[in-house]
Amino acid sequence: MRKTVYLKFIMGYIIFALFGFLVVSSFVTSMVRRSLLAHESEALYKEAVQIADTFASGLYNNVITLESAKTQIDILQSYLSATIWIINPSGLIILDSSTPLDITAEDVYVEGFGELIDSTEFYEVTTLRGYWDSNHLCVYAPITNGYTVQGYVVISKPMETVDAFQNSLLNISYIMLVILFLLSLIILIFFTEAVYIPLRKITRATEEYASGNLHYEFTVDSDDEMGYLAATLNYMASELAKVEDNEKKLVANVSHDFRSPLTSIKGYSEAMLDGTIPPEMHDKYLAIVQNESERLIKLTNSLLTLNNMGTNRNMLELSDFEINSTIRSIISTFEGACREKKIRINLVLTGEEMYVHADKTKIEQVIYNLLDNAIKFSNKDSEIKIETQEKNTKLLISVKDNGIGIPKESLHKIFDRFYKTDSSRGKDKKGTGLGLSITKEIIRAHNENIDVISTEGEGSEFLFTLPISEVQTEDDV
Ligand code: ADP
């Protein structure tokens, strides 16, 4: 069986109870017994010394009679609940509070009392060498006259009375132990509420997530670490669910975008092979096949770039490079396209030279993508403005066209993978809808920002920032 934290906690409780019981029944018992004996014997000893100093020595010195001494010890017996003897060193009991005074009765001796008294402390627990059947607590006080011991006062109490008192004290300890144990159950209730129940919920949720149900939701209503853990777990699951949804969408998009060119390549090549398309028309359809193949290559390359950007976000090859010349050389690659559409490029660059700190190849791709889109979506005989502006430590680069613009409702989607506006589909059949998402990934990897301002039918402006290199900043100073 799986050991739950709860079970372990309960086991801890049982061990706690067992140890508590063991401690009370061993240590506490012996401590109570020891202090009880010391306390009792001290009280009895004081009485014994008192008796030895007063009427017992009076008896030996014939100051008081046996009868009056007997009366005194009888009173004390009922007061102390103990038997009092006056006994000779030889062991002859002269007076015994527990038996009536009878001078005609036979002498009663305690065997070996002389040796016993030499070897004992002022008190002991004894049967007096078998004189009594059971143990008694005995105290001895010598009756002295000058330096000679005339006799002893012995006060004894059966141990049963001491034991009974001891047991009643121990019972209190046991009751306290049980009360303490029951009170400590409050901790168990707290543990159940604050730790165990939330932990069960969290475990259940992780099991659900592990089995793939990332939409499983649960709540832990507490503002402690457990509540925080549950909220974090919920958040993690929702983020994972989003990633999963995005991946599904991506696969669907990729499949869709691969299928249409592949279908036309397959259709046209089959039609050419089986003669449906006559040989004189082959050139036309081979050009379409080539076009579609190029589109597939572009799509594959874009996907690979995007994938690399996702996994190697921190793998930028940063360097200080001159951005103005970079922009100029990219523009020159579009000369043909611009001439075709009669597009003029208006360059407004800051400074003769402007150094930025970034990954050159990737930034080239960003500018290329933005300019490519600007030309694609520009109207014939129009102008594209590329401008750079210094803003503190950043360089703001803008690519502005006077083209078809982007509808308001599409503005927040154009950076999504595979997104294309409806109006662009007609203008750009080759477009993959991946260019801007790659652009955004690159800018994000540089911890910079990219934004768009656009009005449908009027044009679009894409703006992004780059850090100005420190070399440039020093030169300025
Ligand atoms: P593609 O590679 O198909 O151009 P992009 O991710 O670069 O994909 O762009 C996504 C979509 O954003 C385009 O299909 C187009 O609808 C819109 N778009 C991007 N740039 C512009 C622009 N300069 N003018 C108008 N629409 C644009």
Short mmCIF file of C-alpha atoms and ligand atoms in Angstrom, two decimals:
data_model
loop_
_atom_site.label_atom_id
_atom_site.label_comp_id
_atom_site.label_asym_id
_atom_site.label_seq_id
_atom_site.Cartn_x
_atom_site.Cartn_y
_atom_site.Cartn_z
CA MET A 1 0.00 0.00 0.00
CA ARG A 2 1.20 3.54 -0.78
CA LYS A 3 2.17 5.32 2.42
CA THR A 4 0.37 8.63 2.55
CA VAL A 5 1.69 11.63 4.46
CA TYR A 6 -1.45 11.38 6.54
CA LEU A 7 -0.68 7.80 7.55
CA LYS A 8 2.84 8.82 8.48
CA PHE A 9 1.50 11.67 10.55
CA ILE A 10 -0.92 9.31 12.36
CA MET A 11 1.93 6.89 12.95
CA GLY A 12 3.95 9.76 14.38
CA TYR A 13 1.05 10.44 16.70
CA ILE A 14 0.84 6.84 17.88
CA ILE A 15 4.61 6.80 18.52
CA PHE A 16 4.22 10.08 20.41
CA ALA A 17 1.46 8.53 22.56
CA LEU A 18 3.49 5.36 23.20
CA PHE A 19 6.56 7.33 24.19
CA GLY A 20 4.44 9.56 26.41
CA PHE A 21 3.05 6.49 28.14
CA LEU A 22 6.49 4.92 28.51
CA VAL A 23 7.95 8.11 29.99
CA VAL A 24 5.11 8.44 32.51
CA SER A 25 5.18 4.77 33.47
CA SER A 26 8.96 4.62 33.91
CA PHE A 27 10.68 7.97 34.59
CA VAL A 28 7.75 9.76 36.11
CA THR A 29 6.83 6.75 38.28
CA SER A 30 10.32 6.43 39.71
CA MET A 31 10.63 10.19 40.19
CA VAL A 32 7.28 10.41 41.97
CA ARG A 33 8.15 7.42 44.16
CA ARG A 34 11.52 8.83 45.11
CA SER A 35 10.21 12.26 46.02
CA LEU A 36 7.21 10.80 47.83
CA LEU A 37 9.43 8.56 49.98
CA ALA A 38 11.80 11.43 50.75
CA HIS A 39 8.91 13.69 51.64
CA GLU A 40 7.10 11.10 53.82
CA SER A 41 10.22 9.88 55.56
CA GLU A 42 11.38 13.38 56.34
CA ALA A 43 8.00 14.23 57.92
CA LEU A 44 8.01 10.99 59.93
CA TYR A 45 11.63 11.46 60.95
CA LYS A 46 10.90 14.93 62.31
CA GLU A 47 8.13 13.42 64.42
CA ALA A 48 10.39 10.58 65.57
CA VAL A 49 13.12 13.03 66.63
CA GLN A 50 10.50 15.08 68.47
CA ILE A 51 9.24 11.97 70.31
CA ALA A 52 12.83 10.84 71.07
CA ASP A 53 13.68 14.24 72.52
CA THR A 54 10.54 14.57 74.60
CA PHE A 55 8.57 11.83 76.24
CA ALA A 56 10.64 8.90 74.97
CA SER A 57 13.76 10.15 76.76
CA GLY A 58 11.48 11.11 79.67
CA LEU A 59 10.42 7.50 79.80
CA TYR A 60 14.03 6.24 79.94
CA ASN A 61 14.84 8.76 82.60
CA ASN A 62 11.72 7.77 84.57
CA VAL A 63 10.29 11.29 84.31
CA ILE A 64 7.05 10.06 82.79
CA THR A 65 5.25 6.79 83.19
CA LEU A 66 4.76 4.10 80.60
CA GLU A 67 1.01 4.74 80.60
CA SER A 68 1.33 8.43 79.88
CA ALA A 69 3.91 7.75 77.12
CA LYS A 70 1.49 5.21 75.65
CA THR A 71 -1.32 7.77 75.63
CA GLN A 72 0.94 10.22 73.79
CA ILE A 73 2.02 7.77 71.07
CA ASP A 74 -1.58 6.61 70.61
CA ILE A 75 -2.61 10.16 69.84
CA LEU A 76 0.28 10.57 67.44
CA GLN A 77 -0.49 7.25 65.75
CA SER A 78 -3.94 8.40 64.71
CA TYR A 79 -2.53 11.79 63.70
CA LEU A 80 0.28 10.35 61.58
CA SER A 81 -1.56 7.19 60.44
CA ALA A 82 1.63 5.32 61.32
CA THR A 83 2.73 2.84 63.98
CA ILE A 84 5.11 4.17 66.64
CA TRP A 85 7.49 2.08 68.65
CA ILE A 86 9.86 2.80 71.41
CA ILE A 87 12.42 0.07 71.18
CA ASN A 88 15.61 -0.90 72.99
CA PRO A 89 18.88 -1.25 71.00
CA SER A 90 18.58 -4.98 71.67
CA GLY A 91 15.31 -5.07 69.70
CA LEU A 92 12.89 -5.28 72.66
CA ILE A 93 9.75 -3.31 71.93
CA ILE A 94 8.95 -1.25 75.01
CA LEU A 95 5.96 0.61 73.68
CA ASP A 96 3.86 -0.18 70.58
CA SER A 97 1.15 2.24 69.49
CA SER A 98 -0.65 -0.52 67.60
CA THR A 99 -1.21 -2.84 70.62
CA PRO A 100 -2.74 -2.10 74.01
CA LEU A 101 -0.37 -1.70 76.93
CA ASP A 102 -0.07 -5.05 78.75
CA ILE A 103 2.82 -5.48 81.16
CA THR A 104 1.97 -9.09 81.73
CA ALA A 105 2.28 -9.91 78.04
CA GLU A 106 5.38 -11.58 76.67
CA ASP A 107 8.29 -9.41 75.54
CA VAL A 108 8.31 -8.82 71.80
CA TYR A 109 11.71 -8.67 70.08
CA VAL A 110 12.62 -7.57 66.63
CA GLU A 111 15.31 -10.03 65.59
CA GLY A 112 18.66 -8.53 64.64
CA PHE A 113 17.49 -4.98 65.29
CA GLY A 114 20.93 -4.02 66.68
CA GLU A 115 22.84 -4.88 63.46
CA LEU A 116 20.04 -3.48 61.34
CA ILE A 117 20.11 -0.10 62.98
CA ASP A 118 23.90 0.17 62.55
CA SER A 119 23.73 -0.33 58.82
CA THR A 120 20.76 1.84 57.82
CA GLU A 121 20.12 5.44 56.92
CA PHE A 122 17.54 7.42 58.86
CA TYR A 123 14.85 5.73 56.79
CA GLU A 124 14.36 2.59 54.76
CA VAL A 125 11.76 0.44 53.11
CA THR A 126 11.95 -2.87 54.85
CA THR A 127 10.10 -5.87 56.32
CA LEU A 128 12.41 -5.64 59.36
CA ARG A 129 13.95 -9.03 58.57
CA GLY A 130 10.62 -10.67 58.17
CA TYR A 131 8.96 -9.10 61.19
CA TRP A 132 6.27 -7.80 58.83
CA ASP A 133 4.89 -9.74 55.88
CA SER A 134 4.99 -6.71 53.60
CA ASN A 135 7.34 -3.73 53.11
CA HIS A 136 7.04 -0.76 55.46
CA LEU A 137 8.54 2.69 55.35
CA CYS A 138 10.53 2.96 58.59
CA VAL A 139 12.27 5.90 60.22
CA TYR A 140 14.56 5.60 63.22
CA ALA A 141 15.45 8.30 65.72
CA PRO A 142 17.87 7.48 68.56
CA ILE A 143 16.94 8.30 72.16
CA THR A 144 20.18 9.55 73.68
CA ASN A 145 21.36 10.45 77.10
CA GLY A 146 24.74 12.15 76.97
CA TYR A 147 26.63 10.08 74.41
CA THR A 148 24.83 6.80 74.99
CA VAL A 149 21.95 5.57 72.90
CA GLN A 150 19.24 4.31 75.24
CA GLY A 151 16.77 3.27 72.63
CA TYR A 152 15.08 4.24 69.39
CA VAL A 153 11.82 5.72 68.27
CA VAL A 154 10.67 3.78 65.20
CA ILE A 155 7.79 5.10 63.12
CA SER A 156 6.56 2.82 60.35
CA LYS A 157 3.92 2.95 57.70
CA PRO A 158 2.86 0.08 55.43
CA MET A 159 4.06 0.75 51.87
CA GLU A 160 0.51 0.10 50.60
CA THR A 161 -0.53 3.54 51.86
CA VAL A 162 2.51 5.17 50.21
CA ASP A 163 1.80 3.19 46.99
CA ALA A 164 -1.84 4.24 47.01
CA PHE A 165 -0.85 7.89 47.21
CA GLN A 166 1.78 7.35 44.53
CA ASN A 167 -0.81 5.73 42.25
CA SER A 168 -3.25 8.57 42.73
CA LEU A 169 -0.48 11.03 41.72
CA LEU A 170 0.41 8.89 38.70
CA ASN A 171 -3.22 8.75 37.67
CA ILE A 172 -3.16 12.53 37.49
CA SER A 173 -0.12 12.27 35.20
CA TYR A 174 -1.88 9.76 32.96
CA ILE A 175 -5.00 11.94 32.78
CA MET A 176 -2.80 14.93 31.90
CA LEU A 177 -1.11 12.86 29.22
CA VAL A 178 -4.46 11.90 27.67
CA ILE A 179 -5.67 15.53 27.81
CA LEU A 180 -2.41 16.67 26.19
CA PHE A 181 -2.76 14.03 23.51
CA LEU A 182 -6.34 15.01 22.77
CA LEU A 183 -5.39 18.68 22.66
CA SER A 184 -2.56 17.93 20.27
CA LEU A 185 -5.14 16.40 17.94
CA ILE A 186 -5.88 20.04 17.11
CA ILE A 187 -2.54 20.00 15.27
CA LEU A 188 -3.80 17.03 13.30
CA ILE A 189 -6.94 18.95 12.34
CA PHE A 190 -4.80 21.91 11.25
CA PHE A 191 -2.48 19.63 9.33
CA THR A 192 -5.44 18.01 7.58
CA GLU A 193 -6.96 21.35 6.63
CA ALA A 194 -3.84 23.30 5.78
CA VAL A 195 -1.59 20.65 4.29
CA TYR A 196 -3.20 17.30 3.62
CA ILE A 197 -6.38 18.32 1.75
CA PRO A 198 -4.57 20.88 -0.47
CA LEU A 199 -1.81 18.35 -1.09
CA ARG A 200 -4.38 15.77 -2.19
CA LYS A 201 -5.92 18.29 -4.59
CA ILE A 202 -2.50 19.21 -5.98
CA THR A 203 -1.52 15.53 -6.38
CA ARG A 204 -4.80 14.81 -8.13
CA ALA A 205 -4.25 17.78 -10.45
CA THR A 206 -0.69 16.70 -11.33
CA GLU A 207 -2.00 13.22 -12.12
CA GLU A 208 -4.59 14.76 -14.42
CA TYR A 209 -1.96 16.94 -16.11
CA ALA A 210 0.40 13.98 -16.47
CA SER A 211 -2.37 12.00 -18.17
CA GLY A 212 -2.80 14.85 -20.66
CA ASN A 213 -5.84 16.63 -19.24
CA LEU A 214 -4.27 20.08 -19.14
CA HIS A 215 -7.66 21.78 -18.87
CA TYR A 216 -8.30 20.26 -15.40
CA GLU A 217 -8.95 23.09 -12.96
CA PHE A 218 -8.83 23.07 -9.18
CA THR A 219 -8.77 25.61 -6.37
CA VAL A 220 -7.02 25.75 -3.03
CA ASP A 221 -8.52 28.59 -1.00
CA SER A 222 -5.59 29.65 1.10
CA ASP A 223 -3.09 32.46 0.79
CA ASP A 224 -0.16 30.44 2.10
CA GLU A 225 2.50 28.44 0.23
CA MET A 226 -0.05 25.74 -0.63
CA GLY A 227 -2.39 28.25 -2.23
CA TYR A 228 0.54 29.77 -4.10
CA LEU A 229 1.71 26.34 -5.29
CA ALA A 230 -1.79 25.47 -6.49
CA ALA A 231 -2.16 28.77 -8.33
CA THR A 232 1.27 28.34 -9.94
CA LEU A 233 0.38 24.80 -10.99
CA ASN A 234 -2.91 25.99 -12.46
CA TYR A 235 -1.09 28.71 -14.35
CA MET A 236 1.56 26.26 -15.59
CA ALA A 237 -1.15 23.91 -16.86
CA SER A 238 -3.01 26.69 -18.63
CA GLU A 239 0.23 27.83 -20.29
CA LEU A 240 1.03 24.25 -21.32
CA ALA A 241 -2.50 23.90 -22.68
CA LYS A 242 -1.93 27.06 -24.73
CA VAL A 243 1.35 25.66 -26.06
CA GLU A 244 -0.41 22.43 -26.89
CA ASP A 245 -3.21 24.28 -28.68
CA ASN A 246 -0.67 26.38 -30.58
CA GLU A 247 1.20 23.27 -31.63
CA LYS A 248 -1.99 21.70 -32.88
CA LYS A 249 -2.80 24.86 -34.83
CA LEU A 250 0.74 24.94 -36.20
CA VAL A 251 0.57 21.34 -37.41
CA ALA A 252 -2.84 22.03 -39.01
CA ASN A 253 -1.49 25.17 -40.71
CA VAL A 254 1.73 23.52 -41.86
CA SER A 255 -0.19 20.55 -43.28
CA HIS A 256 -2.61 22.87 -45.03
CA ASP A 257 0.14 25.06 -46.48
CA PHE A 258 2.13 22.06 -47.67
CA ARG A 259 -0.88 20.30 -49.13
CA SER A 260 -2.00 22.94 -51.63
CA PRO A 261 1.35 23.33 -53.53
CA LEU A 262 1.93 19.57 -53.35
CA THR A 263 -1.55 18.92 -54.76
CA SER A 264 -0.98 21.25 -57.67
CA ILE A 265 2.56 19.84 -58.34
CA LYS A 266 1.12 16.30 -58.30
CA GLY A 267 -1.90 17.27 -60.44
CA TYR A 268 0.08 19.10 -63.13
CA SER A 269 2.88 16.51 -63.33
CA GLU A 270 0.35 13.66 -63.66
CA ALA A 271 -1.59 15.60 -66.29
CA MET A 272 1.62 16.21 -68.25
CA LEU A 273 2.64 12.54 -67.99
CA ASP A 274 -0.70 11.08 -69.10
CA GLY A 275 -1.03 13.62 -71.91
CA THR A 276 -3.97 15.55 -70.49
CA ILE A 277 -1.76 18.63 -70.86
CA PRO A 278 -0.34 18.66 -74.36
CA PRO A 279 3.48 18.98 -74.75
CA GLU A 280 3.24 22.54 -76.17
CA MET A 281 1.62 23.64 -72.89
CA HIS A 282 4.30 21.94 -70.72
CA ASP A 283 6.45 25.08 -70.31
CA LYS A 284 3.58 27.00 -68.79
CA TYR A 285 2.71 24.27 -66.30
CA LEU A 286 6.35 23.47 -65.48
CA ALA A 287 6.74 27.13 -64.50
CA ILE A 288 3.78 26.70 -62.12
CA VAL A 289 5.36 23.52 -60.71
CA GLN A 290 8.64 25.40 -60.22
CA ASN A 291 6.82 28.25 -58.52
CA GLU A 292 5.03 25.90 -56.16
CA SER A 293 8.31 24.10 -55.37
CA GLU A 294 9.95 27.43 -54.53
CA ARG A 295 7.05 28.18 -52.23
CA LEU A 296 7.55 24.85 -50.48
CA ILE A 297 11.29 25.56 -50.03
CA LYS A 298 10.50 29.03 -48.65
CA LEU A 299 7.97 27.54 -46.27
CA THR A 300 10.41 24.88 -45.06
CA ASN A 301 13.18 27.44 -44.55
CA SER A 302 10.88 29.76 -42.64
CA LEU A 303 9.73 26.93 -40.40
CA LEU A 304 13.31 25.94 -39.69
CA THR A 305 14.25 29.53 -38.83
CA LEU A 306 11.24 29.87 -36.56
CA ASN A 307 12.07 26.61 -34.85
CA ASN A 308 15.66 27.70 -34.29
CA MET A 309 14.54 31.03 -32.90
CA GLY A 310 12.25 29.24 -30.49
CA THR A 311 14.86 26.81 -29.17
CA ASN A 312 18.00 28.96 -29.47
CA ARG A 313 16.65 32.22 -28.18
CA ASN A 314 19.84 33.00 -26.37
CA MET A 315 22.06 31.90 -29.22
CA LEU A 316 22.37 35.32 -30.82
CA GLU A 317 25.73 36.19 -32.33
CA LEU A 318 25.90 39.73 -31.05
CA SER A 319 28.34 42.23 -32.54
CA ASP A 320 28.67 45.96 -33.21
CA PHE A 321 27.86 46.71 -36.83
CA GLU A 322 27.04 49.71 -39.00
CA ILE A 323 23.28 49.73 -39.65
CA ASN A 324 23.14 52.45 -42.37
CA SER A 325 25.26 50.47 -44.83
CA THR A 326 23.35 47.30 -43.91
CA ILE A 327 20.03 48.99 -44.78
CA ARG A 328 21.49 50.32 -48.07
CA SER A 329 22.77 46.92 -49.17
CA ILE A 330 19.37 45.28 -48.43
CA ILE A 331 17.61 47.97 -50.48
CA SER A 332 19.89 47.21 -53.40
CA THR A 333 18.65 43.59 -53.48
CA PHE A 334 15.14 44.93 -54.09
CA GLU A 335 16.15 47.24 -56.94
CA GLY A 336 14.50 45.03 -59.58
CA ALA A 337 11.24 44.72 -57.70
CA CYS A 338 11.12 48.45 -57.01
CA ARG A 339 11.78 49.31 -60.64
CA GLU A 340 9.02 46.93 -61.71
CA LYS A 341 6.46 48.63 -59.45
CA LYS A 342 7.95 52.10 -59.83
CA ILE A 343 8.52 52.38 -56.13
CA ARG A 344 10.83 55.04 -54.74
CA ILE A 345 12.71 54.47 -51.53
CA ASN A 346 13.13 57.51 -49.33
CA LEU A 347 16.03 56.97 -46.93
CA VAL A 348 16.22 59.20 -43.86
CA LEU A 349 19.14 57.82 -41.82
CA THR A 350 20.64 59.29 -38.64
CA GLY A 351 24.35 60.07 -38.88
CA GLU A 352 26.91 59.11 -41.45
CA GLU A 353 27.55 55.93 -39.57
CA MET A 354 25.42 54.38 -36.86
CA TYR A 355 26.63 51.35 -34.93
CA VAL A 356 24.17 49.03 -33.22
CA HIS A 357 24.79 46.04 -30.98
CA ALA A 358 22.84 43.07 -32.37
CA ASP A 359 22.98 39.87 -34.41
CA LYS A 360 23.76 41.23 -37.91
CA THR A 361 22.42 38.32 -39.99
CA LYS A 362 19.17 38.19 -38.05
CA ILE A 363 18.61 41.96 -38.23
CA GLU A 364 19.27 41.79 -41.97
CA GLN A 365 16.47 39.24 -42.14
CA VAL A 366 14.15 41.55 -40.16
CA ILE A 367 14.75 44.51 -42.48
CA TYR A 368 14.50 42.22 -45.50
CA ASN A 369 11.11 40.85 -44.33
CA LEU A 370 9.72 44.32 -43.59
CA LEU A 371 10.91 45.80 -46.86
CA ASP A 372 9.71 42.73 -48.79
CA ASN A 373 6.21 43.16 -47.27
CA ALA A 374 6.25 46.93 -47.86
CA ILE A 375 7.05 46.43 -51.56
CA LYS A 376 4.58 43.53 -51.90
CA PHE A 377 1.71 45.49 -50.40
CA SER A 378 2.58 48.90 -51.92
CA ASN A 379 0.62 50.34 -54.78
CA LYS A 380 2.40 50.98 -58.06
CA ASP A 381 4.21 54.29 -58.35
CA SER A 382 4.40 55.00 -54.62
CA GLU A 383 7.02 55.72 -52.01
CA ILE A 384 8.48 53.71 -49.14
CA LYS A 385 10.21 55.61 -46.36
CA ILE A 386 12.94 54.00 -44.28
CA GLU A 387 13.91 56.12 -41.34
CA THR A 388 16.20 55.75 -38.32
CA GLN A 389 15.97 57.92 -35.22
CA GLU A 390 18.11 58.03 -32.10
CA LYS A 391 16.09 57.69 -28.87
CA ASN A 392 18.43 57.73 -25.85
CA THR A 393 20.35 54.45 -26.02
CA LYS A 394 18.10 52.98 -28.72
CA LEU A 395 17.85 53.35 -32.44
CA LEU A 396 14.26 53.43 -33.73
CA ILE A 397 13.99 52.00 -37.23
CA SER A 398 10.82 52.48 -39.25
CA VAL A 399 9.68 51.04 -42.59
CA LYS A 400 6.66 52.94 -43.88
CA ASP A 401 4.70 52.25 -47.04
CA ASN A 402 1.66 53.79 -48.75
CA GLY A 403 0.12 50.45 -49.63
CA ILE A 404 -3.07 48.55 -48.93
CA GLY A 405 -2.76 48.85 -45.12
CA ILE A 406 -3.97 46.38 -42.54
CA PRO A 407 -7.59 46.17 -41.32
CA LYS A 408 -7.99 47.16 -37.67
CA GLU A 409 -9.29 43.73 -36.64
CA SER A 410 -6.20 42.03 -38.14
CA LEU A 411 -3.60 44.29 -36.55
CA HIS A 412 -3.10 42.16 -33.43
CA LYS A 413 -2.90 38.95 -35.47
CA ILE A 414 -0.35 39.76 -38.15
CA PHE A 415 2.57 38.59 -35.95
CA ASP A 416 0.91 35.19 -35.44
CA ARG A 417 2.28 32.24 -37.36
CA PHE A 418 0.58 31.64 -40.72
CA TYR A 419 -1.64 34.68 -40.41
CA LYS A 420 -2.45 36.54 -43.62
CA THR A 421 -5.09 39.21 -44.07
CA ASP A 422 -7.82 38.42 -46.58
CA SER A 423 -6.85 41.38 -48.78
CA SER A 424 -3.22 40.19 -48.95
CA ARG A 425 -4.12 36.70 -50.18
CA GLY A 426 -4.89 38.00 -53.65
CA LYS A 427 -1.78 40.21 -53.79
CA ASP A 428 0.70 37.72 -52.44
CA LYS A 429 0.05 34.10 -53.34
CA LYS A 430 3.56 33.03 -52.38
CA GLY A 431 3.38 34.46 -48.86
CA THR A 432 3.63 31.94 -46.03
CA GLY A 433 2.35 34.12 -43.22
CA LEU A 434 5.52 33.31 -41.29
CA GLY A 435 7.67 36.37 -42.12
CA LEU A 436 6.37 38.66 -39.38
CA SER A 437 6.37 35.95 -36.70
CA ILE A 438 10.06 35.29 -37.48
CA THR A 439 10.67 39.05 -37.36
CA LYS A 440 8.99 39.34 -33.99
CA GLU A 441 10.91 36.35 -32.56
CA ILE A 442 14.21 37.91 -33.65
CA ILE A 443 13.39 41.29 -32.10
CA ARG A 444 12.12 39.61 -28.92
CA ALA A 445 15.33 37.57 -28.68
CA HIS A 446 17.20 40.90 -28.62
CA ASN A 447 14.89 42.03 -25.77
CA GLU A 448 13.69 44.83 -28.04
CA ASN A 449 10.23 45.82 -29.32
CA ILE A 450 8.44 45.84 -32.63
CA ASP A 451 5.15 47.58 -33.37
CA VAL A 452 2.89 48.46 -36.26
CA ILE A 453 0.76 51.46 -37.12
CA SER A 454 -1.54 50.96 -40.06
CA THR A 455 -4.69 52.31 -41.67
CA GLU A 456 -6.52 50.20 -44.20
CA GLY A 457 -6.20 51.67 -47.69
CA GLU A 458 -3.56 54.22 -46.63
CA GLY A 459 -0.48 52.30 -45.65
CA SER A 460 1.49 50.69 -42.84
CA GLU A 461 4.46 51.59 -40.70
CA PHE A 462 6.53 48.97 -38.91
CA LEU A 463 8.79 50.25 -36.12
CA PHE A 464 11.40 48.39 -34.08
CA THR A 465 14.22 49.31 -31.73
CA LEU A 466 17.85 48.21 -31.53
CA PRO A 467 20.45 49.04 -28.88
CA ILE A 468 22.97 51.61 -30.07
CA SER A 469 26.42 50.15 -29.59
CA GLU A 470 28.56 51.51 -26.77
CA VAL A 471 31.34 52.25 -29.27
CA GLN A 472 28.98 54.66 -31.01
CA THR A 473 27.90 56.27 -27.73
CA GLU A 474 31.54 56.86 -26.69
CA ASP A 475 32.31 58.42 -30.07
CA ASP A 476 29.37 60.80 -29.62
CA VAL A 477 30.75 61.96 -26.25
P1 ADP B 1 4.07 36.74 -45.52
O1 ADP B 1 5.35 36.03 -45.52
O2 ADP B 1 2.94 35.97 -46.08
O3 ADP B 1 4.14 38.13 -46.03
P2 ADP B 1 4.05 37.95 -42.99
O4 ADP B 1 4.06 37.26 -41.66
O5 ADP B 1 5.25 38.70 -43.38
O6 ADP B 1 3.66 36.84 -44.03
O7 ADP B 1 2.83 38.91 -42.99
C1 ADP B 1 1.60 38.44 -42.50
C2 ADP B 1 0.48 39.26 -43.08
O8 ADP B 1 0.51 40.59 -42.57
C3 ADP B 1 0.54 39.42 -44.55
O9 ADP B 1 -0.01 38.33 -45.20
C4 ADP B 1 -0.28 40.68 -44.75
O10 ADP B 1 -1.64 40.35 -44.70
C5 ADP B 1 0.04 41.49 -43.55
N1 ADP B 1 1.11 42.47 -43.81
C6 ADP B 1 2.40 42.40 -43.49
N2 ADP B 1 3.08 43.49 -43.85
C7 ADP B 1 2.18 44.32 -44.47
C8 ADP B 1 2.25 45.59 -45.10
N3 ADP B 1 3.37 46.30 -45.18
N4 ADP B 1 1.10 46.12 -45.61
C9 ADP B 1 -0.05 45.45 -45.52
N5 ADP B 1 -0.19 44.22 -44.97
C10 ADP B 1 0.91 43.66 -44.45
#
